[in-house]
Amino acid sequence: MRQRIIIIIIMCVFCASGIFGMVKKTTYTDITKEDNYLGKLQAGILPGKQAVSSCGRIQECLPDVQIIIKGKVTGGIEHLFGVDQQKIQVEKVFKGSGIQEKAEVYVYSLNWSLSLCVQPSSIERGFVNIMDEGEEYLIFLSGAVVNTKEGILAYEVYDETLITPIFAYKDKAEIPAEYGTYDTFVPYDVVKDNELFCGEDIGYAAWKELKEKLFAQYN
């Protein structure tokens, strides 16, 4: 008898939890379906001195990078659970095996996501903007690969550096973004045309110097 009562209580709790979940689900909205949803988000800005040190760190990590490719972006940003991805066509493989030139693949990063549960609501990018469709990028990959539901391989971007190591071959804006005293968030619209999210000119100078060195080697 006692066991039956316990089972009934457990079933009641389970059913109540399910009903509560369904009710709450109807209150959730998909922000990505809204017009100009990125304009409603914030972006984190990297102080100049940290940008300089991170650019130096990227050069130090080059021997550890498993795959280095040139990719042409063929799709917009896709927001998944806790991670974002973009589709590219592999134009050239500079380093690494197992990834084929002309193949269409996804690249993703654990540092790319929408952060909507805490304030301010923001887009997390590892301080580098969303890749532009139709443009070419130098991309450093960790070697980790997964198979998506579409049957397209997804490669993880190397994440041992503060700045996500993807570099646009086409020059983009380098406009320092002023941030506050207590946090480094600014409206995404302020930096939407930038490649790097940085607050001072010294950071952009280091970024430009790094790109010149990399493009001289991988072009």
PDB file of N, CA and C in Angstrom, residues 113-179:
ATOM      1  N   SER A 113      27.743  32.174 -29.159  1.00  0.00           N
ATOM      2  CA  SER A 113      26.397  31.839 -28.676  1.00  0.00           C
ATOM      3  C   SER A 113      25.618  33.111 -28.402  1.00  0.00           C
ATOM      4  N   LEU A 114      24.323  32.936 -28.194  1.00  0.00           N
ATOM      5  CA  LEU A 114      23.482  34.021 -27.695  1.00  0.00           C
ATOM      6  C   LEU A 114      23.337  33.840 -26.192  1.00  0.00           C
ATOM      7  N   SER A 115      23.598  34.887 -25.446  1.00  0.00           N
ATOM      8  CA  SER A 115      23.459  34.849 -23.994  1.00  0.00           C
ATOM      9  C   SER A 115      22.228  35.661 -23.616  1.00  0.00           C
ATOM     10  N   LEU A 116      21.124  34.969 -23.348  1.00  0.00           N
ATOM     11  CA  LEU A 116      19.845  35.640 -23.123  1.00  0.00           C
ATOM     12  C   LEU A 116      19.314  35.461 -21.709  1.00  0.00           C
ATOM     13  N   CYS A 117      19.977  34.628 -20.916  1.00  0.00           N
ATOM     14  CA  CYS A 117      19.473  34.315 -19.575  1.00  0.00           C
ATOM     15  C   CYS A 117      19.969  35.294 -18.520  1.00  0.00           C
ATOM     16  N   VAL A 118      21.014  36.037 -18.828  1.00  0.00           N
ATOM     17  CA  VAL A 118      21.541  37.031 -17.891  1.00  0.00           C
ATOM     18  C   VAL A 118      21.579  38.368 -18.604  1.00  0.00           C
ATOM     19  N   GLN A 119      21.581  39.422 -17.821  1.00  0.00           N
ATOM     20  CA  GLN A 119      21.626  40.763 -18.387  1.00  0.00           C
ATOM     21  C   GLN A 119      23.047  41.312 -18.406  1.00  0.00           C
ATOM     22  N   PRO A 120      23.432  42.028 -19.468  1.00  0.00           N
ATOM     23  CA  PRO A 120      22.594  42.328 -20.628  1.00  0.00           C
ATOM     24  C   PRO A 120      22.541  41.170 -21.604  1.00  0.00           C
ATOM     25  N   SER A 121      21.437  41.040 -22.324  1.00  0.00           N
ATOM     26  CA  SER A 121      21.348  40.034 -23.379  1.00  0.00           C
ATOM     27  C   SER A 121      22.399  40.356 -24.434  1.00  0.00           C
ATOM     28  N   SER A 122      23.177  39.358 -24.820  1.00  0.00           N
ATOM     29  CA  SER A 122      24.328  39.660 -25.677  1.00  0.00           C
ATOM     30  C   SER A 122      24.583  38.545 -26.677  1.00  0.00           C
ATOM     31  N   ILE A 123      25.400  38.865 -27.656  1.00  0.00           N
ATOM     32  CA  ILE A 123      25.912  37.876 -28.585  1.00  0.00           C
ATOM     33  C   ILE A 123      27.377  37.668 -28.257  1.00  0.00           C
ATOM     34  N   GLU A 124      27.739  36.426 -27.963  1.00  0.00           N
ATOM     35  CA  GLU A 124      29.105  36.080 -27.601  1.00  0.00           C
ATOM     36  C   GLU A 124      29.832  35.600 -28.852  1.00  0.00           C
ATOM     37  N   ARG A 125      31.005  36.212 -29.137  1.00  0.00           N
ATOM     38  CA  ARG A 125      31.677  35.922 -30.403  1.00  0.00           C
ATOM     39  C   ARG A 125      33.181  35.716 -30.259  1.00  0.00           C
ATOM     40  N   GLY A 126      33.711  35.718 -29.055  1.00  0.00           N
ATOM     41  CA  GLY A 126      35.161  35.677 -28.925  1.00  0.00           C
ATOM     42  C   GLY A 126      35.775  36.940 -29.509  1.00  0.00           C
ATOM     43  N   PHE A 127      35.016  38.042 -29.430  1.00  0.00           N
ATOM     44  CA  PHE A 127      35.450  39.382 -29.840  1.00  0.00           C
ATOM     45  C   PHE A 127      35.668  39.550 -31.345  1.00  0.00           C
ATOM     46  N   VAL A 128      35.168  38.606 -32.140  1.00  0.00           N
ATOM     47  CA  VAL A 128      35.251  38.722 -33.599  1.00  0.00           C
ATOM     48  C   VAL A 128      33.839  38.622 -34.163  1.00  0.00           C
ATOM     49  N   ASN A 129      33.531  39.463 -35.116  1.00  0.00           N
ATOM     50  CA  ASN A 129      32.173  39.571 -35.650  1.00  0.00           C
ATOM     51  C   ASN A 129      31.748  38.328 -36.428  1.00  0.00           C
ATOM     52  N   ILE A 130      30.460  38.246 -36.694  1.00  0.00           N
ATOM     53  CA  ILE A 130      29.895  37.204 -37.549  1.00  0.00           C
ATOM     54  C   ILE A 130      30.546  37.302 -38.929  1.00  0.00           C
ATOM     55  N   MET A 131      30.857  36.174 -39.536  1.00  0.00           N
ATOM     56  CA  MET A 131      31.466  36.182 -40.851  1.00  0.00           C
ATOM     57  C   MET A 131      30.459  36.610 -41.918  1.00  0.00           C
ATOM     58  N   ASP A 132      30.911  37.385 -42.887  1.00  0.00           N
ATOM     59  CA  ASP A 132      30.046  37.893 -43.952  1.00  0.00           C
ATOM     60  C   ASP A 132      29.894  36.856 -45.058  1.00  0.00           C
ATOM     61  N   GLU A 133      28.654  36.621 -45.455  1.00  0.00           N
ATOM     62  CA  GLU A 133      28.411  35.692 -46.560  1.00  0.00           C
ATOM     63  C   GLU A 133      29.090  36.172 -47.839  1.00  0.00           C
ATOM     64  N   GLY A 134      29.696  35.239 -48.546  1.00  0.00           N
ATOM     65  CA  GLY A 134      30.360  35.559 -49.796  1.00  0.00           C
ATOM     66  C   GLY A 134      31.806  35.976 -49.651  1.00  0.00           C
ATOM     67  N   GLU A 135      32.261  36.212 -48.415  1.00  0.00           N
ATOM     68  CA  GLU A 135      33.641  36.640 -48.179  1.00  0.00           C
ATOM     69  C   GLU A 135      34.517  35.455 -47.777  1.00  0.00           C
ATOM     70  N   GLU A 136      35.820  35.638 -47.944  1.00  0.00           N
ATOM     71  CA  GLU A 136      36.796  34.596 -47.627  1.00  0.00           C
ATOM     72  C   GLU A 136      37.492  34.902 -46.304  1.00  0.00           C
ATOM     73  N   TYR A 137      37.768  33.839 -45.558  1.00  0.00           N
ATOM     74  CA  TYR A 137      38.387  33.970 -44.246  1.00  0.00           C
ATOM     75  C   TYR A 137      39.489  32.940 -44.067  1.00  0.00           C
ATOM     76  N   LEU A 138      40.515  33.335 -43.342  1.00  0.00           N
ATOM     77  CA  LEU A 138      41.526  32.403 -42.861  1.00  0.00           C
ATOM     78  C   LEU A 138      41.023  31.894 -41.515  1.00  0.00           C
ATOM     79  N   ILE A 139      40.906  30.574 -41.378  1.00  0.00           N
ATOM     80  CA  ILE A 139      40.255  29.993 -40.209  1.00  0.00           C
ATOM     81  C   ILE A 139      41.149  28.926 -39.586  1.00  0.00           C
ATOM     82  N   PHE A 140      41.350  29.028 -38.280  1.00  0.00           N
ATOM     83  CA  PHE A 140      42.125  28.046 -37.537  1.00  0.00           C
ATOM     84  C   PHE A 140      41.161  27.081 -36.844  1.00  0.00           C
ATOM     85  N   LEU A 141      41.351  25.777 -37.057  1.00  0.00           N
ATOM     86  CA  LEU A 141      40.457  24.769 -36.506  1.00  0.00           C
ATOM     87  C   LEU A 141      41.199  23.856 -35.532  1.00  0.00           C
ATOM     88  N   SER A 142      40.460  23.356 -34.542  1.00  0.00           N
ATOM     89  CA  SER A 142      41.075  22.515 -33.508  1.00  0.00           C
ATOM     90  C   SER A 142      41.306  21.082 -33.962  1.00  0.00           C
ATOM     91  N   GLY A 143      40.571  20.646 -34.983  1.00  0.00           N
ATOM     92  CA  GLY A 143      40.642  19.250 -35.417  1.00  0.00           C
ATOM     93  C   GLY A 143      39.438  18.445 -34.977  1.00  0.00           C
ATOM     94  N   ALA A 144      38.668  18.962 -33.988  1.00  0.00           N
ATOM     95  CA  ALA A 144      37.453  18.268 -33.550  1.00  0.00           C
ATOM     96  C   ALA A 144      36.390  18.399 -34.632  1.00  0.00           C
ATOM     97  N   VAL A 145      35.711  17.286 -34.928  1.00  0.00           N
ATOM     98  CA  VAL A 145      34.710  17.289 -35.992  1.00  0.00           C
ATOM     99  C   VAL A 145      33.510  16.452 -35.571  1.00  0.00           C
ATOM    100  N   VAL A 146      32.315  16.914 -35.912  1.00  0.00           N
ATOM    101  CA  VAL A 146      31.086  16.179 -35.636  1.00  0.00           C
ATOM    102  C   VAL A 146      30.252  16.138 -36.915  1.00  0.00           C
ATOM    103  N   ASN A 147      29.323  15.205 -36.959  1.00  0.00           N
ATOM    104  CA  ASN A 147      28.432  15.080 -38.107  1.00  0.00           C
ATOM    105  C   ASN A 147      27.077  15.676 -37.740  1.00  0.00           C
ATOM    106  N   THR A 148      26.579  16.601 -38.535  1.00  0.00           N
ATOM    107  CA  THR A 148      25.304  17.255 -38.250  1.00  0.00           C
ATOM    108  C   THR A 148      24.149  16.401 -38.761  1.00  0.00           C
ATOM    109  N   LYS A 149      22.937  16.819 -38.417  1.00  0.00           N
ATOM    110  CA  LYS A 149      21.743  16.113 -38.869  1.00  0.00           C
ATOM    111  C   LYS A 149      21.641  16.111 -40.388  1.00  0.00           C
ATOM    112  N   GLU A 150      22.200  17.140 -41.006  1.00  0.00           N
ATOM    113  CA  GLU A 150      22.156  17.232 -42.467  1.00  0.00           C
ATOM    114  C   GLU A 150      23.178  16.320 -43.126  1.00  0.00           C
ATOM    115  N   GLY A 151      24.039  15.713 -42.322  1.00  0.00           N
ATOM    116  CA  GLY A 151      25.100  14.887 -42.876  1.00  0.00           C
ATOM    117  C   GLY A 151      26.301  15.693 -43.303  1.00  0.00           C
ATOM    118  N   ILE A 152      26.332  16.985 -42.922  1.00  0.00           N
ATOM    119  CA  ILE A 152      27.458  17.855 -43.242  1.00  0.00           C
ATOM    120  C   ILE A 152      28.393  17.900 -42.036  1.00  0.00           C
ATOM    121  N   LEU A 153      29.681  17.753 -42.268  1.00  0.00           N
ATOM    122  CA  LEU A 153      30.641  17.788 -41.169  1.00  0.00           C
ATOM    123  C   LEU A 153      30.750  19.191 -40.590  1.00  0.00           C
ATOM    124  N   ALA A 154      30.930  19.261 -39.277  1.00  0.00           N
ATOM    125  CA  ALA A 154      31.103  20.536 -38.583  1.00  0.00           C
ATOM    126  C   ALA A 154      32.435  20.506 -37.843  1.00  0.00           C
ATOM    127  N   TYR A 155      33.285  21.477 -38.117  1.00  0.00           N
ATOM    128  CA  TYR A 155      34.619  21.550 -37.532  1.00  0.00           C
ATOM    129  C   TYR A 155      34.673  22.659 -36.478  1.00  0.00           C
ATOM    130  N   GLU A 156      35.309  22.349 -35.366  1.00  0.00           N
ATOM    131  CA  GLU A 156      35.403  23.299 -34.267  1.00  0.00           C
ATOM    132  C   GLU A 156      36.547  24.289 -34.501  1.00  0.00           C
ATOM    133  N   VAL A 157      36.259  25.567 -34.301  1.00  0.00           N
ATOM    134  CA  VAL A 157      37.293  26.594 -34.380  1.00  0.00           C
ATOM    135  C   VAL A 157      38.226  26.453 -33.179  1.00  0.00           C
ATOM    136  N   TYR A 158      39.505  26.647 -33.400  1.00  0.00           N
ATOM    137  CA  TYR A 158      40.503  26.589 -32.318  1.00  0.00           C
ATOM    138  C   TYR A 158      40.120  27.605 -31.238  1.00  0.00           C
ATOM    139  N   ASP A 159      40.058  27.167 -29.984  1.00  0.00           N
ATOM    140  CA  ASP A 159      39.528  28.035 -28.928  1.00  0.00           C
ATOM    141  C   ASP A 159      40.481  28.266 -27.758  1.00  0.00           C
ATOM    142  N   GLU A 160      41.776  28.094 -28.003  1.00  0.00           N
ATOM    143  CA  GLU A 160      42.740  28.297 -26.920  1.00  0.00           C
ATOM    144  C   GLU A 160      43.228  29.740 -26.837  1.00  0.00           C
ATOM    145  N   THR A 161      42.588  30.634 -27.571  1.00  0.00           N
ATOM    146  CA  THR A 161      42.966  32.051 -27.540  1.00  0.00           C
ATOM    147  C   THR A 161      41.748  32.896 -27.187  1.00  0.00           C
ATOM    148  N   LEU A 162      42.005  34.046 -26.593  1.00  0.00           N
ATOM    149  CA  LEU A 162      40.912  34.922 -26.165  1.00  0.00           C
ATOM    150  C   LEU A 162      40.115  35.417 -27.361  1.00  0.00           C
ATOM    151  N   ILE A 163      40.809  35.770 -28.435  1.00  0.00           N
ATOM    152  CA  ILE A 163      40.156  36.199 -29.668  1.00  0.00           C
ATOM    153  C   ILE A 163      39.959  34.984 -30.565  1.00  0.00           C
ATOM    154  N   THR A 164      38.758  34.813 -31.091  1.00  0.00           N
ATOM    155  CA  THR A 164      38.499  33.717 -32.016  1.00  0.00           C
ATOM    156  C   THR A 164      39.374  33.880 -33.254  1.00  0.00           C
ATOM    157  N   PRO A 165      40.199  32.878 -33.604  1.00  0.00           N
ATOM    158  CA  PRO A 165      41.163  33.036 -34.702  1.00  0.00           C
ATOM    159  C   PRO A 165      40.557  32.802 -36.089  1.00  0.00           C
ATOM    160  N   ILE A 166      39.722  33.749 -36.511  1.00  0.00           N
ATOM    161  CA  ILE A 166      39.242  33.791 -37.888  1.00  0.00           C
ATOM    162  C   ILE A 166      39.541  35.190 -38.417  1.00  0.00           C
ATOM    163  N   PHE A 167      40.026  35.273 -39.665  1.00  0.00           N
ATOM    164  CA  PHE A 167      40.539  36.540 -40.184  1.00  0.00           C
ATOM    165  C   PHE A 167      39.991  36.801 -41.585  1.00  0.00           C
ATOM    166  N   ALA A 168      39.290  37.913 -41.748  1.00  0.00           N
ATOM    167  CA  ALA A 168      38.721  38.269 -43.043  1.00  0.00           C
ATOM    168  C   ALA A 168      39.824  38.738 -43.989  1.00  0.00           C
ATOM    169  N   TYR A 169      39.851  38.153 -45.192  1.00  0.00           N
ATOM    170  CA  TYR A 169      40.820  38.608 -46.184  1.00  0.00           C
ATOM    171  C   TYR A 169      40.476  40.012 -46.673  1.00  0.00           C
ATOM    172  N   LYS A 170      39.193  40.332 -46.663  1.00  0.00           N
ATOM    173  CA  LYS A 170      38.764  41.670 -47.053  1.00  0.00           C
ATOM    174  C   LYS A 170      38.832  42.584 -45.844  1.00  0.00           C
ATOM    175  N   ASP A 171      39.383  43.782 -46.032  1.00  0.00           N
ATOM    176  CA  ASP A 171      39.478  44.738 -44.933  1.00  0.00           C
ATOM    177  C   ASP A 171      38.093  45.176 -44.478  1.00  0.00           C
ATOM    178  N   LYS A 172      37.928  45.274 -43.169  1.00  0.00           N
ATOM    179  CA  LYS A 172      36.680  45.756 -42.596  1.00  0.00           C
ATOM    180  C   LYS A 172      36.975  46.945 -41.684  1.00  0.00           C
ATOM    181  N   ALA A 173      35.930  47.484 -41.097  1.00  0.00           N
ATOM    182  CA  ALA A 173      36.067  48.670 -40.254  1.00  0.00           C
ATOM    183  C   ALA A 173      36.931  48.380 -39.032  1.00  0.00           C
ATOM    184  N   GLU A 174      37.635  49.401 -38.587  1.00  0.00           N
ATOM    185  CA  GLU A 174      38.446  49.319 -37.367  1.00  0.00           C
ATOM    186  C   GLU A 174      38.119  50.534 -36.506  1.00  0.00           C
ATOM    187  N   ILE A 175      36.899  50.575 -36.012  1.00  0.00           N
ATOM    188  CA  ILE A 175      36.416  51.722 -35.254  1.00  0.00           C
ATOM    189  C   ILE A 175      36.397  51.376 -33.767  1.00  0.00           C
ATOM    190  N   PRO A 176      37.238  52.004 -32.956  1.00  0.00           N
ATOM    191  CA  PRO A 176      37.220  51.723 -31.516  1.00  0.00           C
ATOM    192  C   PRO A 176      35.841  52.003 -30.927  1.00  0.00           C
ATOM    193  N   ALA A 177      35.405  51.143 -30.027  1.00  0.00           N
ATOM    194  CA  ALA A 177      34.088  51.294 -29.404  1.00  0.00           C
ATOM    195  C   ALA A 177      34.265  51.718 -27.947  1.00  0.00           C
ATOM    196  N   GLU A 178      33.671  52.824 -27.595  1.00  0.00           N
ATOM    197  CA  GLU A 178      33.770  53.307 -26.217  1.00  0.00           C
ATOM    198  C   GLU A 178      32.870  52.459 -25.312  1.00  0.00           C
ATOM    199  N   TYR A 179      33.434  52.034 -24.194  1.00  0.00           N
ATOM    200  CA  TYR A 179      32.662  51.230 -23.245  1.00  0.00           C
ATOM    201  C   TYR A 179      32.702  51.877 -21.869  1.00  0.00           C
TER     202      TYR A 179
END
